[in-house]
mmCIF file of C-alpha atoms and ligand atoms in Angstrom:
data_model
loop_
_atom_site.group_PDB
_atom_site.id
_atom_site.type_symbol
_atom_site.label_atom_id
_atom_site.label_comp_id
_atom_site.label_asym_id
_atom_site.label_seq_id
_atom_site.Cartn_x
_atom_site.Cartn_y
_atom_site.Cartn_z
ATOM 1 C CA MET A 1 139.566 89.056 95.338
ATOM 2 C CA ASN A 2 140.376 91.799 97.915
ATOM 3 C CA LEU A 3 143.813 91.491 99.366
ATOM 4 C CA THR A 4 145.046 93.812 102.785
ATOM 5 C CA SER A 5 148.646 94.421 103.505
ATOM 6 C CA LYS A 6 148.903 91.303 106.159
ATOM 7 C CA ASP A 7 147.623 89.357 102.994
ATOM 8 C CA TYR A 8 150.137 90.562 100.761
ATOM 9 C CA VAL A 9 152.627 89.959 103.682
ATOM 10 C CA GLU A 10 151.684 85.896 103.828
ATOM 11 C CA TYR A 11 152.226 86.054 100.191
ATOM 12 C CA ILE A 12 155.588 87.447 100.633
ATOM 13 C CA LYS A 13 156.465 84.868 103.569
ATOM 14 C CA MET A 14 155.431 82.307 100.670
ATOM 15 C CA ILE A 15 157.870 83.269 97.799
ATOM 16 C CA SER A 16 160.424 84.004 100.149
ATOM 17 C CA LYS A 17 160.060 79.894 101.248
ATOM 18 C CA ARG A 18 159.774 79.065 97.618
ATOM 19 C CA TYR A 19 163.288 80.960 96.920
ATOM 20 C CA GLU A 20 164.650 79.762 99.761
ATOM 21 C CA GLY A 21 164.193 76.099 98.333
ATOM 22 C CA CYS A 22 165.488 76.445 95.025
ATOM 23 C CA GLY A 23 168.914 77.978 95.453
ATOM 24 C CA ASP A 24 171.245 75.519 93.578
ATOM 25 C CA TYR A 25 169.100 75.822 90.456
ATOM 26 C CA ILE A 26 168.810 79.635 90.126
ATOM 27 C CA THR A 27 172.142 79.723 90.987
ATOM 28 C CA SER A 28 173.169 77.453 88.363
ATOM 29 C CA LEU A 29 171.050 79.491 85.718
ATOM 30 C CA ASP A 30 172.991 82.639 86.505
ATOM 31 C CA ALA A 31 176.032 80.631 86.641
ATOM 32 C CA ALA A 32 175.497 79.684 83.174
ATOM 33 C CA THR A 33 174.760 83.553 81.498
ATOM 34 C CA GLY A 34 176.028 85.793 84.244
ATOM 35 C CA ASP A 35 177.634 85.837 87.196
ATOM 36 C CA GLY A 36 175.998 83.631 89.963
ATOM 37 C CA ASP A 37 174.752 85.479 92.504
ATOM 38 C CA HIS A 38 170.884 86.447 91.430
ATOM 39 C CA TRP A 39 169.736 83.843 93.730
ATOM 40 C CA THR A 40 171.731 85.267 96.405
ATOM 41 C CA ASN A 41 170.811 88.573 95.920
ATOM 42 C CA ILE A 42 166.776 87.832 95.667
ATOM 43 C CA ASN A 43 166.697 85.619 98.063
ATOM 44 C CA SER A 44 168.565 87.745 100.811
ATOM 45 C CA GLY A 45 166.141 90.613 99.577
ATOM 46 C CA PHE A 46 163.196 88.656 100.316
ATOM 47 C CA LEU A 47 164.066 87.010 103.793
ATOM 48 C CA LYS A 48 164.462 90.975 104.691
ATOM 49 C CA LEU A 49 161.322 91.063 103.937
ATOM 50 C CA VAL A 50 159.790 88.677 106.164
ATOM 51 C CA GLU A 51 162.380 89.969 108.873
ATOM 52 C CA ILE A 52 160.478 93.160 109.077
ATOM 53 C CA ALA A 53 157.033 91.363 108.277
ATOM 54 C CA ASP A 54 155.225 92.878 111.342
ATOM 55 C CA GLU A 55 156.006 96.271 110.241
ATOM 56 C CA LEU A 56 155.132 95.964 106.930
ATOM 57 C CA GLU A 57 151.690 94.611 107.687
ATOM 58 C CA ALA A 58 150.477 97.730 110.010
ATOM 59 C CA LEU A 59 151.240 99.594 106.593
ATOM 60 C CA SER A 60 148.606 100.894 104.072
ATOM 61 C CA ILE A 61 149.017 98.901 100.824
ATOM 62 C CA SER A 62 150.723 102.243 98.997
ATOM 63 C CA ASP A 63 153.081 102.538 102.133
ATOM 64 C CA MET A 64 153.776 99.038 102.557
ATOM 65 C CA MET A 65 155.031 98.850 98.693
ATOM 66 C CA LYS A 66 157.148 101.929 99.432
ATOM 67 C CA LYS A 67 159.071 100.447 102.427
ATOM 68 C CA ILE A 68 159.220 96.971 100.025
ATOM 69 C CA GLY A 69 161.002 98.826 97.194
ATOM 70 C CA MET A 70 163.397 100.518 99.696
ATOM 71 C CA THR A 71 164.246 97.753 101.592
ATOM 72 C CA LEU A 72 164.759 95.965 98.048
ATOM 73 C CA MET A 73 166.847 98.584 96.852
ATOM 74 C CA SER A 74 169.289 98.766 100.049
ATOM 75 C CA ALA A 75 169.479 95.013 100.649
ATOM 76 C CA VAL A 76 169.730 93.537 97.502
ATOM 77 C CA GLY A 77 172.884 93.583 95.359
ATOM 78 C CA GLY A 78 173.103 93.173 91.637
ATOM 79 C CA SER A 79 170.787 94.785 88.686
ATOM 80 C CA SER A 80 167.762 93.070 90.086
ATOM 81 C CA GLY A 81 167.888 94.974 93.262
ATOM 82 C CA VAL A 82 167.652 98.315 91.566
ATOM 83 C CA LEU A 83 165.163 96.719 89.289
ATOM 84 C CA TYR A 84 162.753 95.249 91.916
ATOM 85 C CA GLY A 85 162.981 98.565 94.197
ATOM 86 C CA SER A 86 162.205 100.505 91.601
ATOM 87 C CA ALA A 87 159.204 98.324 90.408
ATOM 88 C CA TYR A 88 157.577 98.493 94.168
ATOM 89 C CA LEU A 89 158.305 102.223 94.535
ATOM 90 C CA ALA A 90 156.363 102.707 91.728
ATOM 91 C CA ALA A 91 153.410 100.090 92.824
ATOM 92 C CA ALA A 92 153.274 102.356 95.875
ATOM 93 C CA LYS A 93 152.329 105.690 93.526
ATOM 94 C CA ALA A 94 149.730 103.164 91.615
ATOM 95 C CA ALA A 95 148.340 102.111 94.987
ATOM 96 C CA LYS A 96 147.395 105.658 95.765
ATOM 97 C CA GLU A 97 144.787 105.339 98.486
ATOM 98 C CA SER A 98 143.873 102.011 97.865
ATOM 99 C CA GLU A 99 142.964 100.487 100.876
ATOM 100 C CA THR A 100 143.214 96.934 99.906
ATOM 101 C CA ILE A 101 144.391 94.891 96.423
ATOM 102 C CA THR A 102 141.512 94.301 94.122
ATOM 103 C CA ILE A 103 141.450 92.513 90.299
ATOM 104 C CA ASP A 104 141.999 96.358 89.226
ATOM 105 C CA VAL A 105 144.362 97.466 91.646
ATOM 106 C CA LEU A 106 146.603 94.688 91.366
ATOM 107 C CA LYS A 107 146.297 95.492 86.967
ATOM 108 C CA ASP A 108 147.378 98.727 87.947
ATOM 109 C CA ILE A 109 150.420 97.867 90.702
ATOM 110 C CA TYR A 110 151.523 95.580 87.955
ATOM 111 C CA GLN A 111 151.555 97.672 85.046
ATOM 112 C CA ALA A 112 153.145 100.293 87.054
ATOM 113 C CA MET A 113 156.235 97.729 87.988
ATOM 114 C CA LEU A 114 156.230 96.659 84.436
ATOM 115 C CA ASP A 115 156.736 100.247 83.155
ATOM 116 C CA ALA A 116 159.203 100.888 85.753
ATOM 117 C CA ILE A 117 161.614 98.207 84.986
ATOM 118 C CA MET A 118 161.607 98.688 81.642
ATOM 119 C CA GLN A 119 162.546 102.258 81.999
ATOM 120 C CA ARG A 120 164.862 101.320 84.489
ATOM 121 C CA GLY A 121 166.453 98.663 82.899
ATOM 122 C CA ASN A 122 166.004 100.684 79.444
ATOM 123 C CA VAL A 123 164.510 97.218 77.751
ATOM 124 C CA GLN A 124 162.253 95.716 75.867
ATOM 125 C CA PRO A 125 160.088 92.697 75.664
ATOM 126 C CA ASN A 126 162.127 89.716 74.244
ATOM 127 C CA GLN A 127 165.456 91.067 75.135
ATOM 128 C CA LYS A 128 165.978 88.017 77.328
ATOM 129 C CA THR A 129 165.299 89.859 81.187
ATOM 130 C CA MET A 130 162.881 89.539 83.662
ATOM 131 C CA ILE A 131 160.372 91.691 81.792
ATOM 132 C CA ASP A 132 159.802 88.780 79.334
ATOM 133 C CA ALA A 133 157.947 87.142 82.450
ATOM 134 C CA ILE A 134 156.073 90.215 83.654
ATOM 135 C CA TYR A 135 155.005 91.594 80.502
ATOM 136 C CA PRO A 136 153.165 88.900 79.155
ATOM 137 C CA ALA A 137 151.442 88.128 82.601
ATOM 138 C CA VAL A 138 150.612 91.856 82.541
ATOM 139 C CA GLN A 139 149.150 91.791 79.080
ATOM 140 C CA ALA A 140 147.283 88.320 79.730
ATOM 141 C CA LEU A 141 145.871 90.425 83.182
ATOM 142 C CA LYS A 142 144.853 93.346 80.991
ATOM 143 C CA ILE A 143 143.153 91.147 77.874
ATOM 144 C CA SER A 144 141.399 88.783 80.246
ATOM 145 C CA ILE A 145 140.079 91.506 82.546
ATOM 146 C CA ALA A 146 138.569 93.610 79.226
ATOM 147 C CA ASP A 147 137.269 90.175 77.926
ATOM 148 C CA GLY A 148 134.853 89.826 81.086
ATOM 149 C CA PHE A 149 136.443 86.398 82.415
ATOM 150 C CA ASP A 150 135.870 85.567 86.004
ATOM 151 C CA GLU A 151 139.021 86.471 88.565
ATOM 152 C CA LYS A 152 140.039 82.848 88.829
ATOM 153 C CA GLU A 153 140.465 82.567 85.009
ATOM 154 C CA ILE A 154 141.875 85.515 84.884
ATOM 155 C CA LEU A 155 144.896 85.004 87.435
ATOM 156 C CA VAL A 156 145.358 81.469 85.905
ATOM 157 C CA LYS A 157 146.142 83.154 82.683
ATOM 158 C CA MET A 158 148.326 85.696 83.968
ATOM 159 C CA LYS A 159 150.270 82.545 85.847
ATOM 160 C CA ASP A 160 150.232 80.899 82.938
ATOM 161 C CA ALA A 161 151.654 84.042 80.501
ATOM 162 C CA ALA A 162 154.299 84.315 83.072
ATOM 163 C CA LEU A 163 155.851 81.005 83.311
ATOM 164 C CA GLU A 164 155.379 80.323 79.575
ATOM 165 C CA GLY A 165 157.171 83.852 79.193
ATOM 166 C CA ALA A 166 159.883 82.693 81.715
ATOM 167 C CA GLN A 167 160.464 79.546 79.599
ATOM 168 C CA ALA A 168 160.409 81.302 75.867
ATOM 169 C CA THR A 169 163.772 83.203 77.074
ATOM 170 C CA LYS A 170 165.957 80.110 76.433
ATOM 171 C CA GLN A 171 165.834 80.924 72.751
ATOM 172 C CA MET A 172 165.916 84.831 73.251
ATOM 173 C CA GLU A 173 169.337 86.254 72.782
ATOM 174 C CA ALA A 174 170.339 88.736 75.766
ATOM 175 C CA PHE A 175 170.654 92.159 74.721
ATOM 176 C CA ARG A 176 170.839 93.563 78.050
ATOM 177 C CA GLY A 177 172.151 92.317 81.511
ATOM 178 C CA ARG A 178 175.332 90.048 81.643
ATOM 179 C CA ALA A 179 174.023 87.365 79.436
ATOM 180 C CA CYS A 180 174.871 89.957 76.283
ATOM 181 C CA TYR A 181 178.456 89.265 76.646
ATOM 182 C CA GLN A 182 178.134 86.140 76.205
ATOM 183 C CA ALA A 183 179.348 84.888 72.746
ATOM 184 C CA ASP A 184 175.963 82.807 72.284
ATOM 185 C CA LYS A 185 174.077 85.657 73.737
ATOM 186 C CA GLY A 186 173.210 83.106 76.277
ATOM 187 C CA VAL A 187 170.737 81.535 73.678
ATOM 188 C CA GLY A 188 170.088 77.880 74.968
ATOM 189 C CA HIS A 189 169.850 78.988 78.631
ATOM 190 C CA LEU A 190 167.178 80.519 80.956
ATOM 191 C CA ASP A 191 167.059 83.450 82.310
ATOM 192 C CA PRO A 192 167.416 83.690 85.762
ATOM 193 C CA GLY A 193 165.334 86.947 86.505
ATOM 194 C CA ALA A 194 162.676 85.978 84.378
ATOM 195 C CA VAL A 195 162.283 82.222 85.997
ATOM 196 C CA THR A 196 162.099 84.126 89.384
ATOM 197 C CA MET A 197 159.846 86.893 87.956
ATOM 198 C CA SER A 198 157.626 83.864 87.017
ATOM 199 C CA TYR A 199 157.718 82.331 90.372
ATOM 200 C CA GLN A 200 156.771 85.695 91.863
ATOM 201 C CA ILE A 201 153.488 85.743 89.832
ATOM 202 C CA GLU A 202 153.208 81.825 90.352
ATOM 203 C CA THR A 203 153.290 82.041 93.765
ATOM 204 C CA PHE A 204 151.383 85.218 94.179
ATOM 205 C CA VAL A 205 148.231 83.657 92.226
ATOM 206 C CA GLN A 206 148.806 80.300 93.959
ATOM 207 C CA TYR A 207 148.457 82.071 97.289
ATOM 208 C CA ILE A 208 145.248 83.752 96.197
ATOM 209 C CA LEU A 209 143.345 80.774 95.087
ATOM 210 C CA THR A 210 144.212 78.765 98.103
ATOM 211 C CA LYS A 211 143.556 81.284 100.659
HETATM 212 P P1 LIG B 301 173.238 91.230 87.918
HETATM 213 O O1 LIG B 301 172.978 91.208 86.620
HETATM 214 O O2 LIG B 301 173.815 92.689 88.572
HETATM 215 O O3 LIG B 301 174.208 90.238 88.544
HETATM 216 P P2 LIG B 301 171.049 89.616 89.099
HETATM 217 O O4 LIG B 301 172.241 88.307 88.954
HETATM 218 O O5 LIG B 301 170.654 90.117 90.462
HETATM 219 O O6 LIG B 301 171.840 91.160 88.523
HETATM 220 O O7 LIG B 301 170.038 89.914 88.112
HETATM 221 C C1 LIG B 301 169.946 89.363 87.032
HETATM 222 C C2 LIG B 301 168.876 89.522 86.352
HETATM 223 O O8 LIG B 301 168.416 90.582 86.212
HETATM 224 C C3 LIG B 301 169.084 88.641 84.421
HETATM 225 O O9 LIG B 301 168.603 87.383 84.551
HETATM 226 C C4 LIG B 301 167.618 89.609 84.264
HETATM 227 O O10 LIG B 301 166.617 89.233 83.862
HETATM 228 C C5 LIG B 301 167.571 90.805 85.122
HETATM 229 N N1 LIG B 301 168.351 91.923 84.431
HETATM 230 C C6 LIG B 301 169.380 92.361 84.288
HETATM 231 N N2 LIG B 301 169.641 93.781 83.624
HETATM 232 C C7 LIG B 301 168.528 93.882 83.446
HETATM 233 C C8 LIG B 301 168.310 94.947 82.556
HETATM 234 N N3 LIG B 301 169.045 96.061 81.986
HETATM 235 N N4 LIG B 301 166.891 95.119 82.453
HETATM 236 C C9 LIG B 301 165.871 94.333 82.946
HETATM 237 N N5 LIG B 301 166.224 93.176 83.456
HETATM 238 C C10 LIG B 301 167.580 92.947 83.661
HETATM 239 MG MG1 LIG B 302 174.119 88.315 88.511
#
């Protein structure tokens, strides 16, 4: 795997399309445990990125990540705007001088995103947030790289871990975010941020594997 900024922007277009098609579902998840705006927040952010696609694809990997972070920070409301913004700004630092995204650069980028969200959100795994999709994905990525799996297997394991992690939020009690104010702490409901995060990771892997 060897992705350019142009490739990454193609993935952004793909995930934005996917978000456009799942509004009712994601809104219903956030209506159950939060204030119902998660889909509007995330969808508007990615539409904004698609609007500036030409500008993004002309940038280096690091500058593109920085521009994405700044755009999401200003265009997306709610907690997810700040959290995704911080994640992409951290990814920009992790990408440093990388000319393309290889599997090792991907590992550094995702680790930086995970760390940034955990720090900014003051959140740990198993607290029913978007972390519960990206944390297991990063673990699967690191372990399968270390175990010497081929790239396709690594990516599939990462994607499966993200999807399973998002599903696992159904039984979790919330400690952060609006769901922790619910009497049942959101138990029995999927966390919307974990679901949209798992879609990002799944779509990224689908993009690479069908490219
Ligand atoms: P808000 O909760 O401000 O309305 P959104 O609806 O856009 O923001 O996003 C809600 C999602 O954000 C939640 O489903 C959860 O995954 C994630 N989230 C909320 N607070 C935190 C936090 N402190 N750390 C990590 N993720 C969080
Ligand atoms: Mg909300």
